[in-house]
PDB file of C-alpha atoms in Angstrom:
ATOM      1  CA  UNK A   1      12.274 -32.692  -1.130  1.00 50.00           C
ATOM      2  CA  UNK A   2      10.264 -34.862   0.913  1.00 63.00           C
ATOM      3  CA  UNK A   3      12.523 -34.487   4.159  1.00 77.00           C
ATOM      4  CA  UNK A   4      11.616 -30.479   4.008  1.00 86.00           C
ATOM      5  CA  UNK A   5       7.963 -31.139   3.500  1.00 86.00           C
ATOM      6  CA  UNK A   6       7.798 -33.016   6.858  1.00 87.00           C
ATOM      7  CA  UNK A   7       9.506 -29.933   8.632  1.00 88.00           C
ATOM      8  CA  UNK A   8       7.588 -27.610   6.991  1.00 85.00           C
ATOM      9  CA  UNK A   9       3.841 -29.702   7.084  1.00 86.00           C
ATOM     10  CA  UNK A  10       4.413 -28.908  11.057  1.00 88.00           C
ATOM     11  CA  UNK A  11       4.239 -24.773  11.067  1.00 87.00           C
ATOM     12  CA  UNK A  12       1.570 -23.561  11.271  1.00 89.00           C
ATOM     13  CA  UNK A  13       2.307 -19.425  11.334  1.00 91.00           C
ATOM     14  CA  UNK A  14      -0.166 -16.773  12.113  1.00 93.00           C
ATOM     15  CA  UNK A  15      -1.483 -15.143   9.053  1.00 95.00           C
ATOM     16  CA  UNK A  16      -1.723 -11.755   8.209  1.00 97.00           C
ATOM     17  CA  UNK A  17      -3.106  -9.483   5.707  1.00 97.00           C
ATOM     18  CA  UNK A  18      -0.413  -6.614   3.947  1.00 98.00           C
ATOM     19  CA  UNK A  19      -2.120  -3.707   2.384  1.00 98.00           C
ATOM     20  CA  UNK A  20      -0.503  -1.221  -0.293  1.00 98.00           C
ATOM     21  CA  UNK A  21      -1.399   2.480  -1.872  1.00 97.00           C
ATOM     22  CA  UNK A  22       1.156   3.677  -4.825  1.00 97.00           C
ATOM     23  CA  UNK A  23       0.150   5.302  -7.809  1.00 95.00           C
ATOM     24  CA  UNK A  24      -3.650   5.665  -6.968  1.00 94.00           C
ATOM     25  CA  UNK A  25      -3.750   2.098  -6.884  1.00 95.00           C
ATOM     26  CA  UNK A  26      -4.909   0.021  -3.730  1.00 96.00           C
ATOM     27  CA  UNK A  27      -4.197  -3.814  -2.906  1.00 96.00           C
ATOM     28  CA  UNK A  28      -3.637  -6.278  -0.035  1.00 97.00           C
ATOM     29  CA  UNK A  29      -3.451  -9.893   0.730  1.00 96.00           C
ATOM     30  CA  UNK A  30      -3.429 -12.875   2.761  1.00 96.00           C
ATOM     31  CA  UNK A  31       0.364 -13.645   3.935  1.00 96.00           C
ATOM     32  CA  UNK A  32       1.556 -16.852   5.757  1.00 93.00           C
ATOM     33  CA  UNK A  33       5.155 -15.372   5.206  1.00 94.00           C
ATOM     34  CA  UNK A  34       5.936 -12.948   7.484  1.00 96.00           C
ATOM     35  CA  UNK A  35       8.107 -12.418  10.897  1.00 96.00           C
ATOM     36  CA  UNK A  36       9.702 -10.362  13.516  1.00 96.00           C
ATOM     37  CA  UNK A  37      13.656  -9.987  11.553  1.00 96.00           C
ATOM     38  CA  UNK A  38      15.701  -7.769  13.961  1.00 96.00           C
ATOM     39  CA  UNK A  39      15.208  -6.694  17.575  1.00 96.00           C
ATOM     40  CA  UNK A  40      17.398  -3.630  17.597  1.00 96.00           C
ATOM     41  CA  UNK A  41      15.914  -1.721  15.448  1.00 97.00           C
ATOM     42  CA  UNK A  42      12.822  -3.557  15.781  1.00 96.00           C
ATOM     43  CA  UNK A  43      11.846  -4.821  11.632  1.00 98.00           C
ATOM     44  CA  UNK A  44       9.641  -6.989  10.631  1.00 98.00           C
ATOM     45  CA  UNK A  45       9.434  -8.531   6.947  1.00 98.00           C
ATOM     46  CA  UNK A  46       6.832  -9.564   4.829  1.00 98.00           C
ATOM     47  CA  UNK A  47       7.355 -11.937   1.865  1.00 97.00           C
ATOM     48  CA  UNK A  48       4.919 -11.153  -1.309  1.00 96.00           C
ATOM     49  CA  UNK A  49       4.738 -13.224  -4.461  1.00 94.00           C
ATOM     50  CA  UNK A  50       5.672 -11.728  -7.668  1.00 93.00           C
ATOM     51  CA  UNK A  51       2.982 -12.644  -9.244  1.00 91.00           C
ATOM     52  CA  UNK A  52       0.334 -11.271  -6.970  1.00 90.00           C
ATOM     53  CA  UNK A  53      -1.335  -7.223  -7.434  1.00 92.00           C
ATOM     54  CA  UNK A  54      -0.174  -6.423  -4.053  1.00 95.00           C
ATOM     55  CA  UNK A  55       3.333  -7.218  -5.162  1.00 96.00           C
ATOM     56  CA  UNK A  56       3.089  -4.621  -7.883  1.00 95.00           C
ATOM     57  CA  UNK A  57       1.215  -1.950  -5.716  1.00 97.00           C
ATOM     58  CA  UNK A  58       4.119  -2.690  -2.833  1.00 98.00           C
ATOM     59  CA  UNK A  59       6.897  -2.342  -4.780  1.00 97.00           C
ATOM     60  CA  UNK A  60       5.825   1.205  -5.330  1.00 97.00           C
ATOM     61  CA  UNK A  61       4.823   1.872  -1.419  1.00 98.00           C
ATOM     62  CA  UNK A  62       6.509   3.682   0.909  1.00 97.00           C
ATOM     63  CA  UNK A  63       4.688   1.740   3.381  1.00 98.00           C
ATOM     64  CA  UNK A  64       2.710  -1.284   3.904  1.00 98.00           C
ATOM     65  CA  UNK A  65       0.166  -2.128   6.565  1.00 98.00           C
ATOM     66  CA  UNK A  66       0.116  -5.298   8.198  1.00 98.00           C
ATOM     67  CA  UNK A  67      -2.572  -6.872  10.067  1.00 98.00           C
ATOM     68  CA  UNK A  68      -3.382  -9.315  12.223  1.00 97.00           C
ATOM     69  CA  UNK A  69      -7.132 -11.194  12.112  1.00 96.00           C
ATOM     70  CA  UNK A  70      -8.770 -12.797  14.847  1.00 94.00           C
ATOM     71  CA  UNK A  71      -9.458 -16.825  14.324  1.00 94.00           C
ATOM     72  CA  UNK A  72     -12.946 -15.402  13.770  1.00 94.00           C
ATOM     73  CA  UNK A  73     -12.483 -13.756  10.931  1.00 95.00           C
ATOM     74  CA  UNK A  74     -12.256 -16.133   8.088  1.00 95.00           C
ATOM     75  CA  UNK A  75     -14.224 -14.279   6.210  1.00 94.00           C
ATOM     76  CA  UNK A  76     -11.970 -11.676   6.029  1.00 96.00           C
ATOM     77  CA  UNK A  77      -9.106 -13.768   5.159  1.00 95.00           C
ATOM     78  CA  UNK A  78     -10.975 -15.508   2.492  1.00 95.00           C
ATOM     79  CA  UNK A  79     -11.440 -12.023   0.961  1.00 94.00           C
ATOM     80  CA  UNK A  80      -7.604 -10.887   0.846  1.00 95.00           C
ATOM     81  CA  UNK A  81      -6.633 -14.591   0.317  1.00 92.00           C
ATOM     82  CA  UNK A  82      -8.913 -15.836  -2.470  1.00 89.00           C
ATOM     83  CA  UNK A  83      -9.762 -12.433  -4.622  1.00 84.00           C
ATOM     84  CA  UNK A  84      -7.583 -11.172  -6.564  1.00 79.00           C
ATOM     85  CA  UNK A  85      -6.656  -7.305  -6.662  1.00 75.00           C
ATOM     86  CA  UNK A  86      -6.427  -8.005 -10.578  1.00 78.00           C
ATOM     87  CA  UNK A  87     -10.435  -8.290 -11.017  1.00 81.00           C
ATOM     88  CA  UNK A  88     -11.834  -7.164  -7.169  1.00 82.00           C
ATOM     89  CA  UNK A  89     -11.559  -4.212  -5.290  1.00 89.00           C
ATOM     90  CA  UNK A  90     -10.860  -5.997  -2.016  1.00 91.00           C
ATOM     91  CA  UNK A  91     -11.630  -3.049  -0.158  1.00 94.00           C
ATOM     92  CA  UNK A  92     -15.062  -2.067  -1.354  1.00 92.00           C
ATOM     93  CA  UNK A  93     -17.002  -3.426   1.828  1.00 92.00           C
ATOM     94  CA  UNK A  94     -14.361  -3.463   4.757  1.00 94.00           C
ATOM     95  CA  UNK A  95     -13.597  -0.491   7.363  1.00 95.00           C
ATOM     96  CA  UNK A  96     -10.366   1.286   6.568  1.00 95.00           C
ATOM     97  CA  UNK A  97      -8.393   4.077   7.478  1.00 95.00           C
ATOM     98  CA  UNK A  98      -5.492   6.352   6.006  1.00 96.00           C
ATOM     99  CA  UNK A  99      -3.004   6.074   8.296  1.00 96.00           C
ATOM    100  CA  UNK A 100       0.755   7.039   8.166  1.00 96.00           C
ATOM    101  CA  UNK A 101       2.242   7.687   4.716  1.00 96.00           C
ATOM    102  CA  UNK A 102      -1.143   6.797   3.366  1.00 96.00           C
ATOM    103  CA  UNK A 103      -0.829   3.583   4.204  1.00 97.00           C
ATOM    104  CA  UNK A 104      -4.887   1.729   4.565  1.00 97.00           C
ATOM    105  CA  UNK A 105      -5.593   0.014   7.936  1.00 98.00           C
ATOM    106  CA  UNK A 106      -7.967  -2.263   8.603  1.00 97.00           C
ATOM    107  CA  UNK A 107     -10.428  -1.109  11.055  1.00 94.00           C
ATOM    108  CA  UNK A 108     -11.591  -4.318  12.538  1.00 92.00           C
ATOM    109  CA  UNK A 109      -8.395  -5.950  13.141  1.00 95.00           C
ATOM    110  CA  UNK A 110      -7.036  -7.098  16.407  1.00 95.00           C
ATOM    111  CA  UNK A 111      -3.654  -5.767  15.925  1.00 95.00           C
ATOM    112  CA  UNK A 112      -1.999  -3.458  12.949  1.00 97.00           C
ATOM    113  CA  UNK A 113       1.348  -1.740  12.376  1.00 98.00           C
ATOM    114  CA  UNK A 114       2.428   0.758   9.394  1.00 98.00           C
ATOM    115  CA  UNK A 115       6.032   0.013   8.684  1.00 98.00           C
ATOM    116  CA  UNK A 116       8.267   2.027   5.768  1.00 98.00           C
ATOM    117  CA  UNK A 117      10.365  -0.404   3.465  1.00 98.00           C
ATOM    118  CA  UNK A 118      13.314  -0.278   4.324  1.00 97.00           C
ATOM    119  CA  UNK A 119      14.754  -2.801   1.777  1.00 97.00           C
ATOM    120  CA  UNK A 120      13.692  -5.664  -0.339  1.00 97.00           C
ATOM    121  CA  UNK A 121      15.363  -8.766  -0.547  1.00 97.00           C
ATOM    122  CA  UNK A 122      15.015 -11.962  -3.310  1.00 94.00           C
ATOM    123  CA  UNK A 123      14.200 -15.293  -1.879  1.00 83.00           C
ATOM    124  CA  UNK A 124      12.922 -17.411  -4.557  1.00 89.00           C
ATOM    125  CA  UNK A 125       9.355 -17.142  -5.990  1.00 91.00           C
ATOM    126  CA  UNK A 126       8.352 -14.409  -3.261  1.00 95.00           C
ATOM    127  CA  UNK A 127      10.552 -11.162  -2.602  1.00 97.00           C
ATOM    128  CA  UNK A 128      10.747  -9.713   1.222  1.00 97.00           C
ATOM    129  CA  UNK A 129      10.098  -6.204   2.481  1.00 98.00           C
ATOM    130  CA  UNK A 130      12.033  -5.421   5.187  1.00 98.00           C
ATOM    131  CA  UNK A 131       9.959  -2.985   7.336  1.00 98.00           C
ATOM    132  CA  UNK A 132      10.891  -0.436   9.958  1.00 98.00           C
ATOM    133  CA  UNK A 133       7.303   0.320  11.702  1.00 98.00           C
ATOM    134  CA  UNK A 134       6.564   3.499  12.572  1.00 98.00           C
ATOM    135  CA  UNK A 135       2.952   3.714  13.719  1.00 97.00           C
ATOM    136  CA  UNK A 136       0.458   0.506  15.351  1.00 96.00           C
ATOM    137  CA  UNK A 137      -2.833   0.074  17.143  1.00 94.00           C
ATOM    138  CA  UNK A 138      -5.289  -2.298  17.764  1.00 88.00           C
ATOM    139  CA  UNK A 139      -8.358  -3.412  19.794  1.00 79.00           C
ATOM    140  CA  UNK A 140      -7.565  -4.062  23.448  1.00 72.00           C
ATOM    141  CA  UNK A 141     -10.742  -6.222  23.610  1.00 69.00           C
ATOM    142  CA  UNK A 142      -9.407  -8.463  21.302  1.00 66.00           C
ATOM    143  CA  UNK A 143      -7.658 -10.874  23.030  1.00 73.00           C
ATOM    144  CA  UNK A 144      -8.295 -14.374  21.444  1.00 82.00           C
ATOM    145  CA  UNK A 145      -7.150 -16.534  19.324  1.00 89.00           C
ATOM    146  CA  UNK A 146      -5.173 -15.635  16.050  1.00 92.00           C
ATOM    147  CA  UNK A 147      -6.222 -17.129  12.314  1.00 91.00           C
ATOM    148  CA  UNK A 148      -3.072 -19.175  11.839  1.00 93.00           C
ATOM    149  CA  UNK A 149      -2.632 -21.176   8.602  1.00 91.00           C
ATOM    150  CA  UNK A 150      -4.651 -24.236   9.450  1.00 91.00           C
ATOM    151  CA  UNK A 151      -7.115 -22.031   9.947  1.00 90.00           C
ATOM    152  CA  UNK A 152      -7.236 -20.653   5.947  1.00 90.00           C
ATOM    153  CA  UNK A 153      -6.257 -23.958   4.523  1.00 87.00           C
ATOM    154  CA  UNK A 154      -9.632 -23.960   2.983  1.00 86.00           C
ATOM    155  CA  UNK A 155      -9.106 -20.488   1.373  1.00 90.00           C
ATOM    156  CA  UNK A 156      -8.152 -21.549  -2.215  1.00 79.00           C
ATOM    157  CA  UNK A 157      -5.654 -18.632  -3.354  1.00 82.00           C
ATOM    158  CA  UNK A 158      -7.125 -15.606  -5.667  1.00 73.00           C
ATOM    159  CA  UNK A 159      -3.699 -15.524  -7.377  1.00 63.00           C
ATOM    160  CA  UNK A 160      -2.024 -18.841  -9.235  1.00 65.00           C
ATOM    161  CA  UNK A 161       1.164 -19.734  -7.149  1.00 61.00           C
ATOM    162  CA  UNK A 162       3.120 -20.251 -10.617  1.00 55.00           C
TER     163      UNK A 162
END
């Protein structure tokens, strides 16, 4: 598939971090997959792999968080994107709140929304929640940049991709 690598080498999406709560458990991770799906309703989806422990947390959610981190936060995004859930609780150090549902939000983000599955779809290796948000926030002061995949292309992933 050569020809598709030289469409898709030139994205270059904003990343986000997708937090879960089921079943006493906690989880969340770095996602490159994720967009704005439908503007009336307004639903956004999120594509986790299967073989990630967010994907196993999620699939028992209500509701996931999703976050979006300043260019200045690597750090952050080498946290959710290069632990894994498996062996690291991911959330030990970092500001967080209960929000809606009992979904966990990221304190220091710039931007955050809370959105209830609505469904689930397959797409290969990663499966999408669609997401119907019902609560958001985020820091009016923080206006710049966003960490977009070249940003975390030195984050080397917590989680095999196969």
């Amino acid at each position: 598939m050569a020809g598709m690598d030289e469409f898709i080498d030139r994205l270059n999406p904003d990343m986000v971090v997708v937090t879960a709560a089921a079943g006493g458990e906690r989880a969340g991770c770095l996602v490159g997959f994720a967009s704005q799906c439908s503007l009336r309703p307004v639903r956004f989806a999120v594509w986790l792999s299967e073989l990630n422990h967010t994907f196993r947390v999620a699939r028992n959610a209500e509701v996931l968080a999703v976050h979006l981190l300043g260019r200045e936060q690597h750090g952050l995004a080498e946290l959710f994107g290069g632990q894994t859930g498996d062996r690291t609780d991911k959330f030990q150090d970092v500001r967080l709140r209960e929000a809606y549902g009992g979904a966990l939000v990221l304190e220091d983000t710039p931007a955050w929304f809370v959105g209830r599955t609505v469904t689930r779809v397959g797409g290969g290796d990663h499966i999408g929640f669609i997401l119907d948000p019902v609560e958001w926030g985020g820091h009016e002061d923080c206006d710049g940049p966003l960490l977009r995949l070249s940003d975390a292309l030195t984050i080397h992933p917590g989680h095999p991709v196969d």
